[in-house]
Amino acid sequence: MNPPLRAGFIGGGFMAAVHTRASRAARARLVALAGSTPERGKQAAHDLGVERCEPDARTLASADDLDVVHVCSPNRLHAEHTLAALAGGAHVVCEKPLATTAADAERLVRAAREAGKVGAVPFVYRYHPMARQARALVAEGGLGTILTLDAAYLQDWLLDPGDDNWRADSAAGGPSRAFADIGSHLCDLIEFVTGRRVHRLAARTRTVHAHRGGREVTNEDIAALLVELDDGALGTLLVSQLAPGRKNALTLELHGTRQSLRFEQERPEELWIGRRHGSRTLLRDPDHDAPDSARVSPLPAGHALGYQDAFSAFVADVYSAVGGRHPDGMPTFDDGLRAARLTEAVLASARDHGAWIDTAPANEDRT
């Protein structure tokens, strides 16, 4: 048996907790953590069960006893921390957005390729088994030709003007918030399930609360998009962090010439199949689901899986890739670059009052 991978973590907040749980589930050694300050890092390392605390991210990135580094720091630091970890000889899992500009994302793709290291971005909703079941149904032609799609990602955690977070500060979070943070997940899932690319989009954005925490807010609370896929399918996307009662409501509905399907992240054990006569709900059952769905179903039918399970399946795939395997559907730095380009297209369209913007082809190599 190979020795367990040695993992390091930059950041000590909510996402670091998710990453450490997934890393532990993948049987890695949780070796080191660096927080925003030495004091916070020490507390986070204790709370998350990591062996030691490093004084800062650069020290952690240069440590010679780490195989993989998880970058869970604020968005503006992702490029800096990822480049440092790659230079230190580690594989990297970087939280999305991979970078706050497409140019920086391209640099990271190049750097990982030149270093010969695995670079992954946690677009983890593709790791819900029923999302993969949806992908299999589309691929085998069960929906027929996809005509339209209706998708949304709704949250309410920034509903009130008194709600604040570093992501609302564009200096830390980047020029886009709602779309870069959660809309990127939605577009990734659309492209993953359909096997098609968003060819063109038109977007409007809105910043509802101009000030939070005593500072001006310049990134968006809401984004609404019209999209055209590269096969002509048309769709609507709504992204909001100000939708009362919606906590993590990612939904994707596809309408084909034969059937429709609907996946809801908050009901991840189900897939709604729409028919003109006799619609039905398909429940997760790895004994009968498509092989790619069953592969990420560690529990039998009736034993509910959720977000952390999807995240753990993603990290297990990344560690498998570090070991030389090629797991199907693992999101890489190329997917992070794709999301950065889509984000810039959304911002460009919004600046031009909803003008249609062509997006870069998925196979375009500008790196």
Short mmCIF file of C-alpha atoms in Angstrom, two decimals:
data_model
loop_
_atom_site.label_atom_id
_atom_site.label_comp_id
_atom_site.label_asym_id
_atom_site.label_seq_id
_atom_site.Cartn_x
_atom_site.Cartn_y
_atom_site.Cartn_z
CA MET A 1 0.00 0.00 0.00
CA ASN A 2 1.15 3.53 -0.74
CA PRO A 3 1.69 5.81 2.27
CA PRO A 4 -1.08 8.36 2.90
CA LEU A 5 -0.80 11.69 1.14
CA ARG A 6 0.40 14.55 3.31
CA ALA A 7 -2.00 17.50 3.08
CA GLY A 8 -1.63 21.17 3.97
CA PHE A 9 -4.35 23.80 4.19
CA ILE A 10 -4.19 27.56 3.63
CA GLY A 11 -7.14 29.10 5.45
CA GLY A 12 -9.04 28.11 8.54
CA GLY A 13 -12.68 29.06 7.91
CA PHE A 14 -15.79 27.21 6.76
CA MET A 15 -14.31 25.86 3.55
CA ALA A 16 -11.14 24.70 5.30
CA ALA A 17 -13.36 22.66 7.61
CA VAL A 18 -15.06 21.08 4.58
CA HIS A 19 -11.69 20.37 2.93
CA THR A 20 -10.15 18.83 6.06
CA ARG A 21 -13.13 16.53 6.57
CA ALA A 22 -12.88 15.38 2.96
CA SER A 23 -9.12 14.95 3.19
CA ARG A 24 -9.46 12.87 6.33
CA ALA A 25 -12.13 10.74 4.63
CA ALA A 26 -9.63 10.14 1.81
CA ARG A 27 -7.15 8.84 4.43
CA ALA A 28 -4.63 11.63 4.06
CA ARG A 29 -2.45 12.92 6.89
CA LEU A 30 -3.51 16.42 7.85
CA VAL A 31 -0.01 17.79 8.37
CA ALA A 32 -0.09 21.60 8.38
CA LEU A 33 -2.40 24.63 8.32
CA ALA A 34 -1.81 28.36 7.96
CA GLY A 35 -4.48 30.90 8.88
CA SER A 36 -4.80 34.61 8.26
CA THR A 37 -2.78 35.21 11.45
CA PRO A 38 -0.61 32.83 13.49
CA GLU A 39 -3.15 32.96 16.31
CA ARG A 40 -6.09 32.08 14.07
CA GLY A 41 -4.07 29.39 12.35
CA LYS A 42 -3.15 27.80 15.68
CA GLN A 43 -6.79 27.72 16.77
CA ALA A 44 -8.00 26.37 13.42
CA ALA A 45 -5.34 23.66 13.39
CA HIS A 46 -6.47 22.59 16.85
CA ASP A 47 -10.17 22.68 15.97
CA LEU A 48 -9.75 20.83 12.67
CA GLY A 49 -7.34 18.20 13.90
CA VAL A 50 -4.34 19.28 11.83
CA GLU A 51 -0.92 18.27 13.17
CA ARG A 52 0.79 21.65 13.17
CA CYS A 53 0.28 25.33 12.46
CA GLU A 54 2.55 27.29 10.13
CA PRO A 55 2.97 31.06 10.73
CA ASP A 56 1.82 32.06 7.24
CA ALA A 57 0.83 30.77 3.82
CA ARG A 58 4.25 31.23 2.24
CA THR A 59 5.94 29.17 4.93
CA LEU A 60 3.39 26.42 4.46
CA ALA A 61 3.74 26.49 0.68
CA SER A 62 7.52 26.00 0.94
CA ALA A 63 7.29 23.10 3.42
CA ASP A 64 9.02 20.00 2.10
CA ASP A 65 6.72 17.47 3.76
CA LEU A 66 3.49 18.20 1.86
CA ASP A 67 2.19 16.33 -1.17
CA VAL A 68 -0.95 18.43 -1.73
CA VAL A 69 -2.01 21.90 -0.62
CA HIS A 70 -5.63 23.00 -0.32
CA VAL A 71 -6.01 26.75 -0.95
CA CYS A 72 -9.01 28.02 1.04
CA SER A 73 -7.97 31.65 1.43
CA PRO A 74 -9.87 34.78 0.24
CA ASN A 75 -10.32 34.96 -3.53
CA ARG A 76 -7.74 37.68 -4.19
CA LEU A 77 -5.02 35.45 -2.69
CA HIS A 78 -5.82 32.30 -4.68
CA ALA A 79 -3.35 32.98 -7.50
CA GLU A 80 -0.54 33.98 -5.14
CA HIS A 81 -1.02 31.01 -2.83
CA THR A 82 -1.49 28.51 -5.65
CA LEU A 83 1.67 29.64 -7.43
CA ALA A 84 3.62 29.40 -4.18
CA ALA A 85 2.34 25.87 -3.49
CA LEU A 86 3.19 24.73 -7.03
CA ALA A 87 6.66 26.26 -6.71
CA GLY A 88 7.05 24.35 -3.44
CA GLY A 89 6.43 21.08 -5.27
CA ALA A 90 2.86 20.33 -4.18
CA HIS A 91 -0.25 19.39 -6.07
CA VAL A 92 -3.01 21.95 -5.47
CA VAL A 93 -6.72 22.00 -4.76
CA CYS A 94 -7.78 25.66 -5.09
CA GLU A 95 -11.18 26.92 -4.03
CA LYS A 96 -13.16 28.69 -6.70
CA PRO A 97 -12.84 31.13 -8.22
CA LEU A 98 -9.46 29.83 -9.31
CA ALA A 99 -8.49 33.48 -9.76
CA THR A 100 -10.27 36.83 -9.91
CA THR A 101 -9.20 37.41 -13.52
CA ALA A 102 -9.00 35.10 -16.50
CA ALA A 103 -5.41 36.21 -17.10
CA ASP A 104 -4.38 35.00 -13.64
CA ALA A 105 -6.32 31.77 -14.13
CA GLU A 106 -4.37 31.18 -17.36
CA ARG A 107 -1.12 31.67 -15.42
CA LEU A 108 -2.17 28.98 -12.95
CA VAL A 109 -3.09 26.53 -15.71
CA ARG A 110 0.34 27.07 -17.26
CA ALA A 111 2.15 26.81 -13.93
CA ALA A 112 0.48 23.51 -12.99
CA ARG A 113 1.18 22.07 -16.43
CA GLU A 114 4.83 23.12 -16.37
CA ALA A 115 5.27 21.75 -12.85
CA GLY A 116 3.64 18.45 -13.83
CA LYS A 117 1.24 18.74 -10.90
CA VAL A 118 -2.47 18.06 -10.47
CA GLY A 119 -4.52 21.23 -10.18
CA ALA A 120 -8.19 20.86 -9.19
CA VAL A 121 -11.08 23.21 -8.46
CA PRO A 122 -13.99 21.97 -6.30
CA PHE A 123 -16.98 22.19 -8.60
CA VAL A 124 -18.39 19.56 -6.30
CA TYR A 125 -22.03 19.51 -7.40
CA ARG A 126 -20.96 17.24 -10.25
CA TYR A 127 -20.20 14.71 -7.51
CA HIS A 128 -23.81 14.27 -6.44
CA PRO A 129 -24.67 10.82 -7.83
CA MET A 130 -27.98 12.03 -9.27
CA ALA A 131 -26.22 14.84 -11.14
CA ARG A 132 -24.10 12.14 -12.77
CA GLN A 133 -27.23 10.10 -13.40
CA ALA A 134 -28.67 13.13 -15.19
CA ARG A 135 -25.48 13.37 -17.25
CA ALA A 136 -25.79 9.71 -18.23
CA LEU A 137 -29.44 10.14 -19.26
CA VAL A 138 -28.52 13.07 -21.49
CA ALA A 139 -25.56 11.23 -23.02
CA GLU A 140 -27.61 8.15 -23.89
CA GLY A 141 -30.24 10.30 -25.63
CA GLY A 142 -32.98 9.82 -23.07
CA LEU A 143 -34.03 13.46 -23.27
CA GLY A 144 -33.82 13.68 -27.04
CA THR A 145 -32.57 17.03 -28.28
CA ILE A 146 -32.32 19.59 -25.48
CA LEU A 147 -34.43 22.61 -26.39
CA THR A 148 -34.38 24.79 -23.29
CA LEU A 149 -33.05 24.91 -19.76
CA ASP A 150 -34.12 26.69 -16.58
CA ALA A 151 -31.54 26.99 -13.82
CA ALA A 152 -31.01 28.91 -10.60
CA TYR A 153 -28.75 29.17 -7.59
CA LEU A 154 -30.43 31.03 -4.74
CA GLN A 155 -29.23 31.87 -1.22
CA ASP A 156 -30.29 34.35 1.46
CA TRP A 157 -27.21 34.79 3.64
CA LEU A 158 -26.58 38.38 2.47
CA LEU A 159 -30.23 39.44 2.44
CA ASP A 160 -30.03 42.31 4.90
CA PRO A 161 -27.81 45.42 4.62
CA GLY A 162 -26.26 44.51 7.96
CA ASP A 163 -25.08 41.13 6.63
CA ASP A 164 -21.39 41.31 5.82
CA ASN A 165 -18.58 39.08 4.63
CA TRP A 166 -15.16 39.58 3.06
CA ARG A 167 -16.61 38.43 -0.27
CA ALA A 168 -18.63 41.66 -0.42
CA ASP A 169 -15.39 43.62 -0.47
CA SER A 170 -14.19 43.56 -4.06
CA ALA A 171 -10.60 44.05 -2.90
CA ALA A 172 -10.76 40.65 -1.19
CA GLY A 173 -13.50 38.86 -3.12
CA GLY A 174 -12.96 40.17 -6.63
CA PRO A 175 -15.05 42.21 -9.10
CA SER A 176 -17.81 39.57 -9.21
CA ARG A 177 -19.42 38.01 -6.15
CA ALA A 178 -22.75 36.26 -6.74
CA PHE A 179 -21.83 34.93 -10.16
CA ALA A 180 -18.17 34.11 -9.44
CA ASP A 181 -19.08 32.50 -6.12
CA ILE A 182 -22.18 30.46 -6.98
CA GLY A 183 -23.13 31.22 -10.59
CA SER A 184 -19.88 29.55 -11.65
CA HIS A 185 -21.10 26.34 -9.97
CA LEU A 186 -24.36 26.59 -11.89
CA CYS A 187 -22.69 27.05 -15.28
CA ASP A 188 -20.23 24.25 -14.55
CA LEU A 189 -23.08 21.88 -13.73
CA ILE A 190 -24.99 22.89 -16.89
CA GLU A 191 -21.98 22.20 -19.08
CA PHE A 192 -21.09 18.99 -17.23
CA VAL A 193 -24.58 17.48 -17.41
CA THR A 194 -25.41 18.54 -20.97
CA GLY A 195 -21.97 17.99 -22.47
CA ARG A 196 -22.48 21.31 -24.26
CA ARG A 197 -20.95 24.75 -23.72
CA VAL A 198 -22.50 28.13 -23.09
CA HIS A 199 -21.83 29.68 -26.49
CA ARG A 200 -23.32 33.13 -25.88
CA LEU A 201 -24.80 34.94 -22.92
CA ALA A 202 -26.53 38.16 -22.04
CA ALA A 203 -26.51 39.31 -18.42
CA ARG A 204 -27.82 41.95 -16.06
CA THR A 205 -26.55 42.33 -12.53
CA ARG A 206 -27.74 44.25 -9.51
CA THR A 207 -26.12 45.43 -6.28
CA VAL A 208 -29.01 45.95 -3.86
CA HIS A 209 -27.08 47.12 -0.81
CA ALA A 210 -24.55 49.78 -1.80
CA HIS A 211 -22.81 49.63 1.58
CA ARG A 212 -21.96 46.82 3.97
CA GLY A 213 -19.82 47.06 7.08
CA GLY A 214 -19.25 50.75 6.49
CA ARG A 215 -17.71 50.30 3.05
CA GLU A 216 -18.95 50.65 -0.51
CA VAL A 217 -20.01 47.46 -2.28
CA THR A 218 -19.15 47.23 -5.97
CA ASN A 219 -19.70 43.54 -6.73
CA GLU A 220 -23.15 42.13 -7.43
CA ASP A 221 -25.82 40.60 -5.20
CA ILE A 222 -27.87 39.24 -8.14
CA ALA A 223 -27.20 38.14 -11.71
CA ALA A 224 -29.78 37.18 -14.34
CA LEU A 225 -28.65 35.57 -17.59
CA LEU A 226 -29.98 34.45 -20.93
CA VAL A 227 -27.74 31.77 -22.41
CA GLU A 228 -27.44 29.93 -25.70
CA LEU A 229 -25.63 26.59 -25.74
CA ASP A 230 -23.42 25.61 -28.64
CA ASP A 231 -26.17 23.35 -30.04
CA GLY A 232 -28.76 26.14 -30.02
CA ALA A 233 -30.56 25.33 -26.75
CA LEU A 234 -31.77 28.45 -24.95
CA GLY A 235 -31.86 28.97 -21.22
CA THR A 236 -32.45 31.29 -18.30
CA LEU A 237 -30.26 31.48 -15.20
CA LEU A 238 -30.98 33.36 -11.97
CA VAL A 239 -28.30 33.77 -9.33
CA SER A 240 -29.02 35.57 -6.06
CA GLN A 241 -27.68 35.80 -2.53
CA LEU A 242 -30.78 37.75 -1.46
CA ALA A 243 -33.60 35.19 -1.82
CA PRO A 244 -35.37 34.82 1.57
CA GLY A 245 -35.63 31.23 2.72
CA ARG A 246 -33.31 29.82 0.07
CA LYS A 247 -30.16 28.47 1.70
CA ASN A 248 -28.32 26.62 -1.05
CA ALA A 249 -30.95 26.14 -3.73
CA LEU A 250 -29.08 25.08 -6.86
CA THR A 251 -31.52 23.70 -9.43
CA LEU A 252 -31.13 22.59 -13.03
CA GLU A 253 -34.04 21.69 -15.30
CA LEU A 254 -33.52 20.53 -18.88
CA HIS A 255 -36.31 20.20 -21.46
CA GLY A 256 -35.76 17.84 -24.37
CA THR A 257 -37.82 16.62 -27.30
CA ARG A 258 -38.56 13.36 -25.44
CA GLN A 259 -38.28 14.06 -21.72
CA SER A 260 -37.30 16.68 -19.18
CA LEU A 261 -35.25 16.28 -16.03
CA ARG A 262 -34.76 18.34 -12.90
CA PHE A 263 -31.99 18.11 -10.31
CA GLU A 264 -32.19 20.02 -7.01
CA GLN A 265 -29.09 20.19 -4.85
CA GLU A 266 -31.16 20.44 -1.67
CA ARG A 267 -32.93 17.20 -2.67
CA PRO A 268 -29.87 15.35 -3.96
CA GLU A 269 -31.30 11.85 -3.71
CA GLU A 270 -33.90 12.60 -6.39
CA LEU A 271 -34.11 13.25 -10.10
CA TRP A 272 -37.43 14.37 -11.56
CA ILE A 273 -38.13 12.95 -15.01
CA GLY A 274 -40.79 14.90 -16.90
CA ARG A 275 -42.90 13.26 -19.58
CA ARG A 276 -45.92 14.44 -21.48
CA HIS A 277 -47.74 11.50 -19.95
CA GLY A 278 -46.62 10.00 -16.67
CA SER A 279 -43.82 12.00 -15.06
CA ARG A 280 -41.88 10.27 -12.29
CA THR A 281 -39.26 10.73 -9.57
CA LEU A 282 -36.11 8.63 -9.88
CA LEU A 283 -34.41 7.86 -6.54
CA ARG A 284 -30.70 7.19 -6.14
CA ASP A 285 -29.95 3.47 -6.23
CA PRO A 286 -26.36 2.49 -7.03
CA ASP A 287 -27.48 -1.07 -7.82
CA HIS A 288 -29.34 0.25 -10.86
CA ASP A 289 -27.89 3.68 -11.65
CA ALA A 290 -25.38 4.43 -14.40
CA PRO A 291 -21.82 3.27 -13.59
CA ASP A 292 -20.51 6.84 -13.25
CA SER A 293 -23.28 7.62 -10.75
CA ALA A 294 -22.79 4.39 -8.82
CA ARG A 295 -19.05 5.08 -8.58
CA VAL A 296 -19.67 8.09 -6.34
CA SER A 297 -22.44 6.39 -4.30
CA PRO A 298 -20.66 4.89 -1.27
CA LEU A 299 -23.92 4.06 0.52
CA PRO A 300 -26.86 1.89 -0.59
CA ALA A 301 -30.25 3.27 -1.58
CA GLY A 302 -32.21 4.85 1.25
CA HIS A 303 -29.08 6.06 3.09
CA ALA A 304 -29.06 9.73 2.17
CA LEU A 305 -25.95 11.39 0.76
CA GLY A 306 -25.34 15.15 0.84
CA TYR A 307 -22.94 18.02 0.24
CA GLN A 308 -20.06 16.75 2.37
CA ASP A 309 -20.31 13.34 0.70
CA ALA A 310 -20.03 15.00 -2.71
CA PHE A 311 -17.04 17.01 -1.53
CA SER A 312 -15.37 13.93 -0.12
CA ALA A 313 -15.87 12.10 -3.43
CA PHE A 314 -14.24 15.03 -5.23
CA VAL A 315 -11.19 15.02 -2.94
CA ALA A 316 -10.89 11.24 -3.27
CA ASP A 317 -10.74 11.69 -7.06
CA VAL A 318 -8.09 14.40 -6.75
CA TYR A 319 -5.92 12.21 -4.55
CA SER A 320 -6.44 9.37 -7.01
CA ALA A 321 -5.20 11.67 -9.78
CA VAL A 322 -2.15 12.55 -7.67
CA GLY A 323 -1.49 8.81 -7.61
CA GLY A 324 -1.51 8.70 -11.41
CA ARG A 325 -5.10 7.74 -12.18
CA HIS A 326 -7.51 9.64 -14.43
CA PRO A 327 -10.92 9.78 -12.70
CA ASP A 328 -13.79 10.69 -14.97
CA GLY A 329 -15.27 14.14 -14.57
CA MET A 330 -12.73 15.56 -12.11
CA PRO A 331 -12.77 19.38 -12.37
CA THR A 332 -9.31 20.77 -13.09
CA PHE A 333 -7.66 24.17 -13.36
CA ASP A 334 -8.91 24.21 -16.97
CA ASP A 335 -12.46 24.22 -15.58
CA GLY A 336 -11.48 27.03 -13.23
CA LEU A 337 -10.19 28.99 -16.22
CA ARG A 338 -13.45 28.30 -18.05
CA ALA A 339 -15.39 29.74 -15.08
CA ALA A 340 -13.15 32.84 -14.98
CA ARG A 341 -13.81 33.50 -18.67
CA LEU A 342 -17.56 33.11 -18.19
CA THR A 343 -17.42 35.49 -15.22
CA GLU A 344 -15.68 38.13 -17.31
CA ALA A 345 -18.27 37.65 -20.05
CA VAL A 346 -21.07 38.21 -17.54
CA LEU A 347 -19.46 41.40 -16.24
CA ALA A 348 -18.85 42.65 -19.79
CA SER A 349 -22.45 42.02 -20.79
CA ALA A 350 -23.77 43.72 -17.66
CA ARG A 351 -21.60 46.77 -18.31
CA ASP A 352 -23.09 46.90 -21.82
CA HIS A 353 -26.67 46.74 -20.48
CA GLY A 354 -27.27 43.10 -21.33
CA ALA A 355 -25.53 42.86 -24.70
CA TRP A 356 -24.91 39.37 -26.06
CA ILE A 357 -21.33 38.22 -25.50
CA ASP A 358 -19.68 35.26 -27.22
CA THR A 359 -17.77 33.09 -24.75
CA ALA A 360 -14.40 31.48 -25.41
CA PRO A 361 -14.68 27.93 -26.80
CA ALA A 362 -13.93 25.23 -24.24
CA ASN A 363 -11.08 23.84 -26.35
CA GLU A 364 -9.46 27.21 -26.96
CA ASP A 365 -5.89 27.13 -25.66
CA ARG A 366 -4.69 30.65 -25.04
CA THR A 367 -2.24 29.58 -22.33
#
